[in-house]
């Protein structure tokens, strides 16, 4: 482009135009359709205020008051940090979180690298096995570890004296970290596989052409391209391990962590004030990690241009062989732990009487709730999947596709990202505080809490689950919506077709695979979660995953293992059913995807 | 194909639209429209009248405001100030859904899960039309864009050019008063692009809908438009027929943006009629207004207007030059020339000349040869100095 002195300088507005600008700015009329969109955005905002903001403020407020409800400033925190018994847990949790994070990310990276960048055999089977822990509550790994390495463990006892037994000291940090790694590993693999599969073969060809060594290529091409994936995986693993409740509850022994402390304060001592103080301490590192991850992700630019050539891994004997052995070992360990849980639930008295029995699956003589608890969990997971998917997809649509109320949409986006940093226990405790209050004291007025009726119902459990798993689902929906042409709404408007009609006829069908994926994610996670619901379930509504905790607590570990197996079987079964069902639906309704 | 306008035309009209005002003959009037994005001025006080049935191209480099202007006309952007008057009605405050236009995007924006026919019928289904009427209208439109059998196909099963035709049919389905095309051909292959170019113009001639196309491709604008609106940095620089824009560019910017132009620095030697530039002495056929002797100017001439002669004819408009190199461009040769500078301290002037294949057969073009160059005075444009383009 060139400069043209014959035209006046373009940036300068005539004084007349500037005067007009100040006086009569053109605003388009607001139609009924706009009001509908605004109403929906307001509803989404209200939903997030009620389910995220207000409960969090409640828990924060409680940590600054005494048990009588009077404001005491930071007194509770001072008490916390001057009580070594409490204060040690904070560092214990940090240690567990960081150690589990490093091990999970390193192992996950190796596994994901083998899957995406080498020519090993059996990739799909390896991947299926690696994902299995996602379908089990975190406690399962801990229970299985006790069966293997505990005082009466199979390995501790040297396979009934066949081999010299050895005790690795599973109760305490060792057990927690092993359990956590098993639990976090699939998450790390999922994120890193996606990051590693986005490779541009041309960069590798260029690197080879410049005669770089494979090591140099790895450090100068591979690692930089996946660094944001590594940061993401580290964030997810740290948050999971730092806040998980199930594993330390079972194998922690006398090694206290924040999550078990909250449980002890709230359930054991009914000390809600200290419970909320510890909750805030549990929250701070995860929120910090969340912020760091957000900053990192914002720096990420599209590394993969549209013209990138996908990388086809070439066979390399030594690398392939060692990677195959590595993957096989990891899969063996996963299968061994899960297999142990299955086996332990079907033998008489582990490890002394290994004859098979189904008696542990008869829960009638043990506490925990038995089959009613199981069906409650299934119902809860089902409601979470249906309602959660509807809410998440509609709110993601509003944020992505409605062009008005920019500030409201970006606030909703941020509020939808936040739940990923909230530990389940914190959500649970915050909900107790918020929904249990009969009335708020607002500027001296008593305002009855309209949501008080939800306390102790299935509804509050479903809401807690939706919020606990909100962010991942929201991101899935928003990614799917982003991939659609931004002009669909414009074209519809030009034809006088309202946005909700286009939403129903185009957006939902085109995003159907993502919608089903979200529903599946909600179902499986609601099925296996303990932390979000353990404070919230009423006695009349026992839940399967909580029953596992209670049965393990009561010493009926085999029954706890049996219930875990039921949960796992359900999640995997629903996943398989979903695969079969969507396969047939997809072939019928997604014909347009084929060329 | 049916040459008359579609039978079910005007299936949709905004209920509040009164009869066209008889005072203004223009179909679309844009009055003093200003649009800023933060500090960036995308449109600065733009005014424009478009006649009914005209095919208008907004032409300009990226960032010149042409797309913003189109989006303001559609209501997809709110202008800060100014009015858009369509068919006698001020539509400035109406949201897009209440305005009367059809739009086609570079990305086609066809709904991927609907067939071509369903895409075209998308807006028709909200009208009070029977299923049969809708089907009939869809078939009419498929015929109109020359794809009578594409109805049951999904967009992914159609080529880029075919998809864009379906998008065009969809935009025309409600028989809008205004058709907006936002770089509709830019995503297509060169061959398909030229074909579709002629088809869109033919279609426009047939149905006569007032059409605005945004493009950065001058060739597209020259070959399709009734009038071209050249824009630069948020302003309209020139409005005119393709021939006017090409032949009589009002500014060096237009001269340089549309086609190729040689610029020769010089000055007026006899007020109103004689200029000297790069050693050429030109007697202008038309007097220049208000330019005093000694005013520095830029003399502009298209390469195809420069003549190469075997020997100098001795007139003032002819000079000897060195032929630097020759570029073969199929139908013609583009010759790079160097004119020795009259004084030692100024660099030599370079210019381009296009020689048709026919002429090149008569006069061999050899690099390094000395040739006589003629700049015909009746074909030059003279601009005041300062706009170097």
PDB file of N, CA and C in Angstrom, chain B residues 168-242:
ATOM      1  N   UNK B 168     -25.234 -18.809  -2.995  1.00  0.00           N
ATOM      2  CA  UNK B 168     -25.848 -17.713  -3.748  1.00  0.00           C
ATOM      3  C   UNK B 168     -27.361 -17.945  -3.876  1.00  0.00           C
ATOM      4  N   UNK B 169     -27.731 -19.189  -4.182  1.00  0.00           N
ATOM      5  CA  UNK B 169     -29.153 -19.523  -4.309  1.00  0.00           C
ATOM      6  C   UNK B 169     -29.857 -19.293  -2.981  1.00  0.00           C
ATOM      7  N   UNK B 170     -29.172 -19.666  -1.875  1.00  0.00           N
ATOM      8  CA  UNK B 170     -29.782 -19.486  -0.562  1.00  0.00           C
ATOM      9  C   UNK B 170     -29.986 -18.003  -0.265  1.00  0.00           C
ATOM     10  N   UNK B 171     -28.984 -17.185  -0.658  1.00  0.00           N
ATOM     11  CA  UNK B 171     -29.089 -15.751  -0.399  1.00  0.00           C
ATOM     12  C   UNK B 171     -30.225 -15.126  -1.205  1.00  0.00           C
ATOM     13  N   UNK B 172     -30.519 -15.713  -2.372  1.00  0.00           N
ATOM     14  CA  UNK B 172     -31.555 -15.136  -3.231  1.00  0.00           C
ATOM     15  C   UNK B 172     -32.935 -15.710  -2.945  1.00  0.00           C
ATOM     16  N   UNK B 173     -32.999 -16.725  -2.066  1.00  0.00           N
ATOM     17  CA  UNK B 173     -34.241 -17.475  -1.887  1.00  0.00           C
ATOM     18  C   UNK B 173     -35.407 -16.579  -1.490  1.00  0.00           C
ATOM     19  N   UNK B 174     -35.164 -15.616  -0.620  1.00  0.00           N
ATOM     20  CA  UNK B 174     -36.261 -14.777  -0.139  1.00  0.00           C
ATOM     21  C   UNK B 174     -36.448 -13.550  -1.025  1.00  0.00           C
ATOM     22  N   UNK B 175     -35.861 -13.595  -2.226  1.00  0.00           N
ATOM     23  CA  UNK B 175     -35.943 -12.476  -3.172  1.00  0.00           C
ATOM     24  C   UNK B 175     -35.649 -11.147  -2.483  1.00  0.00           C
ATOM     25  N   UNK B 176     -34.454 -11.012  -1.879  1.00  0.00           N
ATOM     26  CA  UNK B 176     -34.132  -9.787  -1.156  1.00  0.00           C
ATOM     27  C   UNK B 176     -33.971  -8.611  -2.104  1.00  0.00           C
ATOM     28  N   UNK B 177     -34.136  -7.410  -1.586  1.00  0.00           N
ATOM     29  CA  UNK B 177     -33.957  -6.224  -2.402  1.00  0.00           C
ATOM     30  C   UNK B 177     -32.490  -5.917  -2.632  1.00  0.00           C
ATOM     31  N   UNK B 178     -31.631  -6.515  -1.817  1.00  0.00           N
ATOM     32  CA  UNK B 178     -30.206  -6.191  -1.873  1.00  0.00           C
ATOM     33  C   UNK B 178     -29.417  -7.479  -1.689  1.00  0.00           C
ATOM     34  N   UNK B 179     -28.451  -7.701  -2.581  1.00  0.00           N
ATOM     35  CA  UNK B 179     -27.599  -8.880  -2.467  1.00  0.00           C
ATOM     36  C   UNK B 179     -26.195  -8.419  -2.081  1.00  0.00           C
ATOM     37  N   UNK B 180     -25.684  -8.969  -0.988  1.00  0.00           N
ATOM     38  CA  UNK B 180     -24.346  -8.588  -0.522  1.00  0.00           C
ATOM     39  C   UNK B 180     -23.397  -9.765  -0.700  1.00  0.00           C
ATOM     40  N   UNK B 181     -22.274  -9.521  -1.365  1.00  0.00           N
ATOM     41  CA  UNK B 181     -21.306 -10.589  -1.615  1.00  0.00           C
ATOM     42  C   UNK B 181     -19.981 -10.190  -0.968  1.00  0.00           C
ATOM     43  N   UNK B 182     -19.556 -10.943   0.043  1.00  0.00           N
ATOM     44  CA  UNK B 182     -18.328 -10.596   0.760  1.00  0.00           C
ATOM     45  C   UNK B 182     -17.184 -11.480   0.267  1.00  0.00           C
ATOM     46  N   UNK B 183     -16.388 -10.953  -0.646  1.00  0.00           N
ATOM     47  CA  UNK B 183     -15.288 -11.693  -1.267  1.00  0.00           C
ATOM     48  C   UNK B 183     -15.728 -13.104  -1.668  1.00  0.00           C
ATOM     49  N   UNK B 184     -16.766 -13.239  -2.465  1.00  0.00           N
ATOM     50  CA  UNK B 184     -17.355 -14.564  -2.676  1.00  0.00           C
ATOM     51  C   UNK B 184     -16.450 -15.494  -3.471  1.00  0.00           C
ATOM     52  N   UNK B 185     -15.476 -14.948  -4.187  1.00  0.00           N
ATOM     53  CA  UNK B 185     -14.700 -15.802  -5.099  1.00  0.00           C
ATOM     54  C   UNK B 185     -13.292 -16.069  -4.586  1.00  0.00           C
ATOM     55  N   UNK B 186     -12.938 -15.447  -3.464  1.00  0.00           N
ATOM     56  CA  UNK B 186     -11.532 -15.481  -3.040  1.00  0.00           C
ATOM     57  C   UNK B 186     -11.041 -16.867  -2.652  1.00  0.00           C
ATOM     58  N   UNK B 187     -11.957 -17.757  -2.226  1.00  0.00           N
ATOM     59  CA  UNK B 187     -11.506 -19.067  -1.763  1.00  0.00           C
ATOM     60  C   UNK B 187     -11.440 -20.080  -2.895  1.00  0.00           C
ATOM     61  N   UNK B 188     -11.714 -19.641  -4.114  1.00  0.00           N
ATOM     62  CA  UNK B 188     -11.825 -20.609  -5.210  1.00  0.00           C
ATOM     63  C   UNK B 188     -10.574 -20.633  -6.092  1.00  0.00           C
ATOM     64  N   UNK B 189     -10.420 -21.728  -6.833  1.00  0.00           N
ATOM     65  CA  UNK B 189      -9.305 -21.838  -7.777  1.00  0.00           C
ATOM     66  C   UNK B 189      -9.482 -20.831  -8.925  1.00  0.00           C
ATOM     67  N   UNK B 190      -8.363 -20.457  -9.539  1.00  0.00           N
ATOM     68  CA  UNK B 190      -8.377 -19.399 -10.550  1.00  0.00           C
ATOM     69  C   UNK B 190      -9.398 -19.665 -11.658  1.00  0.00           C
ATOM     70  N   UNK B 191      -9.426 -20.890 -12.165  1.00  0.00           N
ATOM     71  CA  UNK B 191     -10.319 -21.223 -13.288  1.00  0.00           C
ATOM     72  C   UNK B 191     -11.787 -21.099 -12.873  1.00  0.00           C
ATOM     73  N   UNK B 192     -12.100 -21.714 -11.711  1.00  0.00           N
ATOM     74  CA  UNK B 192     -13.470 -21.677 -11.204  1.00  0.00           C
ATOM     75  C   UNK B 192     -13.898 -20.242 -10.960  1.00  0.00           C
ATOM     76  N   UNK B 193     -12.934 -19.465 -10.460  1.00  0.00           N
ATOM     77  CA  UNK B 193     -13.215 -18.080 -10.142  1.00  0.00           C
ATOM     78  C   UNK B 193     -13.679 -17.307 -11.379  1.00  0.00           C
ATOM     79  N   UNK B 194     -12.953 -17.455 -12.490  1.00  0.00           N
ATOM     80  CA  UNK B 194     -13.339 -16.726 -13.707  1.00  0.00           C
ATOM     81  C   UNK B 194     -14.695 -17.191 -14.218  1.00  0.00           C
ATOM     82  N   UNK B 195     -14.946 -18.505 -14.148  1.00  0.00           N
ATOM     83  CA  UNK B 195     -16.246 -19.006 -14.599  1.00  0.00           C
ATOM     84  C   UNK B 195     -17.375 -18.407 -13.786  1.00  0.00           C
ATOM     85  N   UNK B 196     -17.203 -18.466 -12.460  1.00  0.00           N
ATOM     86  CA  UNK B 196     -18.259 -17.998 -11.576  1.00  0.00           C
ATOM     87  C   UNK B 196     -18.461 -16.495 -11.733  1.00  0.00           C
ATOM     88  N   UNK B 197     -17.367 -15.790 -12.041  1.00  0.00           N
ATOM     89  CA  UNK B 197     -17.417 -14.354 -12.266  1.00  0.00           C
ATOM     90  C   UNK B 197     -18.441 -14.035 -13.342  1.00  0.00           C
ATOM     91  N   UNK B 198     -18.275 -14.691 -14.505  1.00  0.00           N
ATOM     92  CA  UNK B 198     -19.199 -14.420 -15.604  1.00  0.00           C
ATOM     93  C   UNK B 198     -20.614 -14.862 -15.237  1.00  0.00           C
ATOM     94  N   UNK B 199     -20.721 -15.969 -14.495  1.00  0.00           N
ATOM     95  CA  UNK B 199     -22.058 -16.447 -14.161  1.00  0.00           C
ATOM     96  C   UNK B 199     -22.784 -15.514 -13.220  1.00  0.00           C
ATOM     97  N   UNK B 200     -22.036 -14.961 -12.252  1.00  0.00           N
ATOM     98  CA  UNK B 200     -22.691 -14.040 -11.319  1.00  0.00           C
ATOM     99  C   UNK B 200     -23.174 -12.798 -12.062  1.00  0.00           C
ATOM    100  N   UNK B 201     -22.351 -12.285 -12.980  1.00  0.00           N
ATOM    101  CA  UNK B 201     -22.786 -11.092 -13.728  1.00  0.00           C
ATOM    102  C   UNK B 201     -24.004 -11.421 -14.596  1.00  0.00           C
ATOM    103  N   UNK B 202     -23.986 -12.588 -15.217  1.00  0.00           N
ATOM    104  CA  UNK B 202     -25.127 -12.978 -16.047  1.00  0.00           C
ATOM    105  C   UNK B 202     -26.388 -13.094 -15.193  1.00  0.00           C
ATOM    106  N   UNK B 203     -26.229 -13.705 -14.032  1.00  0.00           N
ATOM    107  CA  UNK B 203     -27.345 -13.885 -13.101  1.00  0.00           C
ATOM    108  C   UNK B 203     -27.889 -12.528 -12.668  1.00  0.00           C
ATOM    109  N   UNK B 204     -26.958 -11.618 -12.390  1.00  0.00           N
ATOM    110  CA  UNK B 204     -27.374 -10.281 -11.973  1.00  0.00           C
ATOM    111  C   UNK B 204     -28.166  -9.600 -13.076  1.00  0.00           C
ATOM    112  N   UNK B 205     -27.706  -9.754 -14.308  1.00  0.00           N
ATOM    113  CA  UNK B 205     -28.415  -9.137 -15.425  1.00  0.00           C
ATOM    114  C   UNK B 205     -29.827  -9.703 -15.525  1.00  0.00           C
ATOM    115  N   UNK B 206     -29.931 -11.024 -15.250  1.00  0.00           N
ATOM    116  CA  UNK B 206     -31.225 -11.689 -15.398  1.00  0.00           C
ATOM    117  C   UNK B 206     -32.220 -11.247 -14.321  1.00  0.00           C
ATOM    118  N   UNK B 207     -31.795 -11.227 -13.054  1.00  0.00           N
ATOM    119  CA  UNK B 207     -32.778 -10.946 -12.007  1.00  0.00           C
ATOM    120  C   UNK B 207     -32.744  -9.498 -11.533  1.00  0.00           C
ATOM    121  N   UNK B 208     -31.701  -8.764 -11.889  1.00  0.00           N
ATOM    122  CA  UNK B 208     -31.684  -7.325 -11.655  1.00  0.00           C
ATOM    123  C   UNK B 208     -31.680  -6.872 -10.210  1.00  0.00           C
ATOM    124  N   UNK B 209     -31.234  -7.721  -9.296  1.00  0.00           N
ATOM    125  CA  UNK B 209     -31.207  -7.310  -7.903  1.00  0.00           C
ATOM    126  C   UNK B 209     -30.016  -6.386  -7.658  1.00  0.00           C
ATOM    127  N   UNK B 210     -30.238  -5.330  -6.880  1.00  0.00           N
ATOM    128  CA  UNK B 210     -29.148  -4.423  -6.522  1.00  0.00           C
ATOM    129  C   UNK B 210     -28.097  -5.229  -5.755  1.00  0.00           C
ATOM    130  N   UNK B 211     -26.848  -5.156  -6.229  1.00  0.00           N
ATOM    131  CA  UNK B 211     -25.822  -6.048  -5.671  1.00  0.00           C
ATOM    132  C   UNK B 211     -24.597  -5.251  -5.258  1.00  0.00           C
ATOM    133  N   UNK B 212     -24.070  -5.590  -4.091  1.00  0.00           N
ATOM    134  CA  UNK B 212     -22.794  -5.001  -3.668  1.00  0.00           C
ATOM    135  C   UNK B 212     -21.814  -6.138  -3.424  1.00  0.00           C
ATOM    136  N   UNK B 213     -20.653  -6.067  -4.060  1.00  0.00           N
ATOM    137  CA  UNK B 213     -19.637  -7.092  -3.854  1.00  0.00           C
ATOM    138  C   UNK B 213     -18.386  -6.428  -3.296  1.00  0.00           C
ATOM    139  N   UNK B 214     -17.835  -7.053  -2.257  1.00  0.00           N
ATOM    140  CA  UNK B 214     -16.570  -6.585  -1.692  1.00  0.00           C
ATOM    141  C   UNK B 214     -15.464  -7.426  -2.295  1.00  0.00           C
ATOM    142  N   UNK B 215     -14.416  -6.781  -2.767  1.00  0.00           N
ATOM    143  CA  UNK B 215     -13.300  -7.554  -3.320  1.00  0.00           C
ATOM    144  C   UNK B 215     -11.999  -6.768  -3.179  1.00  0.00           C
ATOM    145  N   UNK B 216     -10.893  -7.503  -3.139  1.00  0.00           N
ATOM    146  CA  UNK B 216      -9.607  -6.821  -3.185  1.00  0.00           C
ATOM    147  C   UNK B 216      -8.945  -7.081  -4.532  1.00  0.00           C
ATOM    148  N   UNK B 217      -9.694  -7.797  -5.402  1.00  0.00           N
ATOM    149  CA  UNK B 217      -9.151  -8.205  -6.694  1.00  0.00           C
ATOM    150  C   UNK B 217      -9.635  -7.225  -7.764  1.00  0.00           C
ATOM    151  N   UNK B 218      -8.711  -6.396  -8.278  1.00  0.00           N
ATOM    152  CA  UNK B 218      -9.120  -5.350  -9.214  1.00  0.00           C
ATOM    153  C   UNK B 218      -9.692  -5.927 -10.508  1.00  0.00           C
ATOM    154  N   UNK B 219      -9.160  -7.074 -10.914  1.00  0.00           N
ATOM    155  CA  UNK B 219      -9.627  -7.681 -12.155  1.00  0.00           C
ATOM    156  C   UNK B 219     -11.111  -8.047 -12.020  1.00  0.00           C
ATOM    157  N   UNK B 220     -11.449  -8.642 -10.830  1.00  0.00           N
ATOM    158  CA  UNK B 220     -12.818  -9.012 -10.534  1.00  0.00           C
ATOM    159  C   UNK B 220     -13.720  -7.792 -10.610  1.00  0.00           C
ATOM    160  N   UNK B 221     -13.274  -6.704  -9.970  1.00  0.00           N
ATOM    161  CA  UNK B 221     -14.074  -5.486  -9.930  1.00  0.00           C
ATOM    162  C   UNK B 221     -14.254  -4.918 -11.327  1.00  0.00           C
ATOM    163  N   UNK B 222     -13.173  -4.873 -12.118  1.00  0.00           N
ATOM    164  CA  UNK B 222     -13.237  -4.294 -13.456  1.00  0.00           C
ATOM    165  C   UNK B 222     -14.178  -5.078 -14.348  1.00  0.00           C
ATOM    166  N   UNK B 223     -14.144  -6.422 -14.198  1.00  0.00           N
ATOM    167  CA  UNK B 223     -14.925  -7.230 -15.134  1.00  0.00           C
ATOM    168  C   UNK B 223     -16.384  -7.364 -14.718  1.00  0.00           C
ATOM    169  N   UNK B 224     -16.718  -7.156 -13.448  1.00  0.00           N
ATOM    170  CA  UNK B 224     -18.081  -7.432 -13.003  1.00  0.00           C
ATOM    171  C   UNK B 224     -18.932  -6.197 -12.738  1.00  0.00           C
ATOM    172  N   UNK B 225     -18.319  -5.127 -12.273  1.00  0.00           N
ATOM    173  CA  UNK B 225     -19.119  -4.039 -11.703  1.00  0.00           C
ATOM    174  C   UNK B 225     -19.706  -3.115 -12.754  1.00  0.00           C
ATOM    175  N   UNK B 226     -20.890  -2.529 -12.419  1.00  0.00           N
ATOM    176  CA  UNK B 226     -21.391  -1.373 -13.168  1.00  0.00           C
ATOM    177  C   UNK B 226     -20.597  -0.153 -12.728  1.00  0.00           C
ATOM    178  N   UNK B 227     -20.422  -0.062 -11.395  1.00  0.00           N
ATOM    179  CA  UNK B 227     -19.599   1.023 -10.861  1.00  0.00           C
ATOM    180  C   UNK B 227     -18.697   0.457  -9.777  1.00  0.00           C
ATOM    181  N   UNK B 228     -17.508   1.027  -9.691  1.00  0.00           N
ATOM    182  CA  UNK B 228     -16.547   0.597  -8.675  1.00  0.00           C
ATOM    183  C   UNK B 228     -16.395   1.719  -7.659  1.00  0.00           C
ATOM    184  N   UNK B 229     -16.396   1.323  -6.373  1.00  0.00           N
ATOM    185  CA  UNK B 229     -16.123   2.279  -5.304  1.00  0.00           C
ATOM    186  C   UNK B 229     -14.748   1.922  -4.756  1.00  0.00           C
ATOM    187  N   UNK B 230     -13.736   2.757  -5.074  1.00  0.00           N
ATOM    188  CA  UNK B 230     -12.386   2.452  -4.595  1.00  0.00           C
ATOM    189  C   UNK B 230     -12.222   3.071  -3.222  1.00  0.00           C
ATOM    190  N   UNK B 231     -11.794   2.268  -2.274  1.00  0.00           N
ATOM    191  CA  UNK B 231     -11.648   2.755  -0.906  1.00  0.00           C
ATOM    192  C   UNK B 231     -10.215   2.631  -0.438  1.00  0.00           C
ATOM    193  N   UNK B 232      -9.830   3.564   0.444  1.00  0.00           N
ATOM    194  CA  UNK B 232      -8.495   3.501   1.051  1.00  0.00           C
ATOM    195  C   UNK B 232      -8.565   4.139   2.425  1.00  0.00           C
ATOM    196  N   UNK B 233      -8.073   3.455   3.417  1.00  0.00           N
ATOM    197  CA  UNK B 233      -7.989   3.954   4.781  1.00  0.00           C
ATOM    198  C   UNK B 233      -9.292   4.580   5.262  1.00  0.00           C
ATOM    199  N   UNK B 234     -10.376   3.860   5.072  1.00  0.00           N
ATOM    200  CA  UNK B 234     -11.658   4.274   5.631  1.00  0.00           C
ATOM    201  C   UNK B 234     -12.402   5.337   4.839  1.00  0.00           C
ATOM    202  N   UNK B 235     -11.879   5.669   3.670  1.00  0.00           N
ATOM    203  CA  UNK B 235     -12.546   6.690   2.865  1.00  0.00           C
ATOM    204  C   UNK B 235     -12.782   6.188   1.455  1.00  0.00           C
ATOM    205  N   UNK B 236     -13.788   6.788   0.794  1.00  0.00           N
ATOM    206  CA  UNK B 236     -13.979   6.502  -0.625  1.00  0.00           C
ATOM    207  C   UNK B 236     -13.056   7.427  -1.400  1.00  0.00           C
ATOM    208  N   UNK B 237     -12.201   6.849  -2.261  1.00  0.00           N
ATOM    209  CA  UNK B 237     -11.269   7.687  -3.014  1.00  0.00           C
ATOM    210  C   UNK B 237     -11.819   8.010  -4.388  1.00  0.00           C
ATOM    211  N   UNK B 238     -12.565   7.079  -4.957  1.00  0.00           N
ATOM    212  CA  UNK B 238     -13.126   7.364  -6.276  1.00  0.00           C
ATOM    213  C   UNK B 238     -14.304   6.432  -6.532  1.00  0.00           C
ATOM    214  N   UNK B 239     -15.326   6.983  -7.197  1.00  0.00           N
ATOM    215  CA  UNK B 239     -16.457   6.167  -7.626  1.00  0.00           C
ATOM    216  C   UNK B 239     -16.585   6.344  -9.131  1.00  0.00           C
ATOM    217  N   UNK B 240     -16.702   5.249  -9.850  1.00  0.00           N
ATOM    218  CA  UNK B 240     -16.853   5.405 -11.294  1.00  0.00           C
ATOM    219  C   UNK B 240     -17.019   4.074 -11.983  1.00  0.00           C
ATOM    220  N   UNK B 241     -17.316   4.123 -13.269  1.00  0.00           N
ATOM    221  CA  UNK B 241     -17.414   2.888 -14.042  1.00  0.00           C
ATOM    222  C   UNK B 241     -16.014   2.289 -14.130  1.00  0.00           C
ATOM    223  N   UNK B 242     -15.937   1.006 -14.418  1.00  0.00           N
ATOM    224  CA  UNK B 242     -14.607   0.389 -14.533  1.00  0.00           C
ATOM    225  C   UNK B 242     -13.701   1.152 -15.497  1.00  0.00           C
TER     226      UNK B 242
END
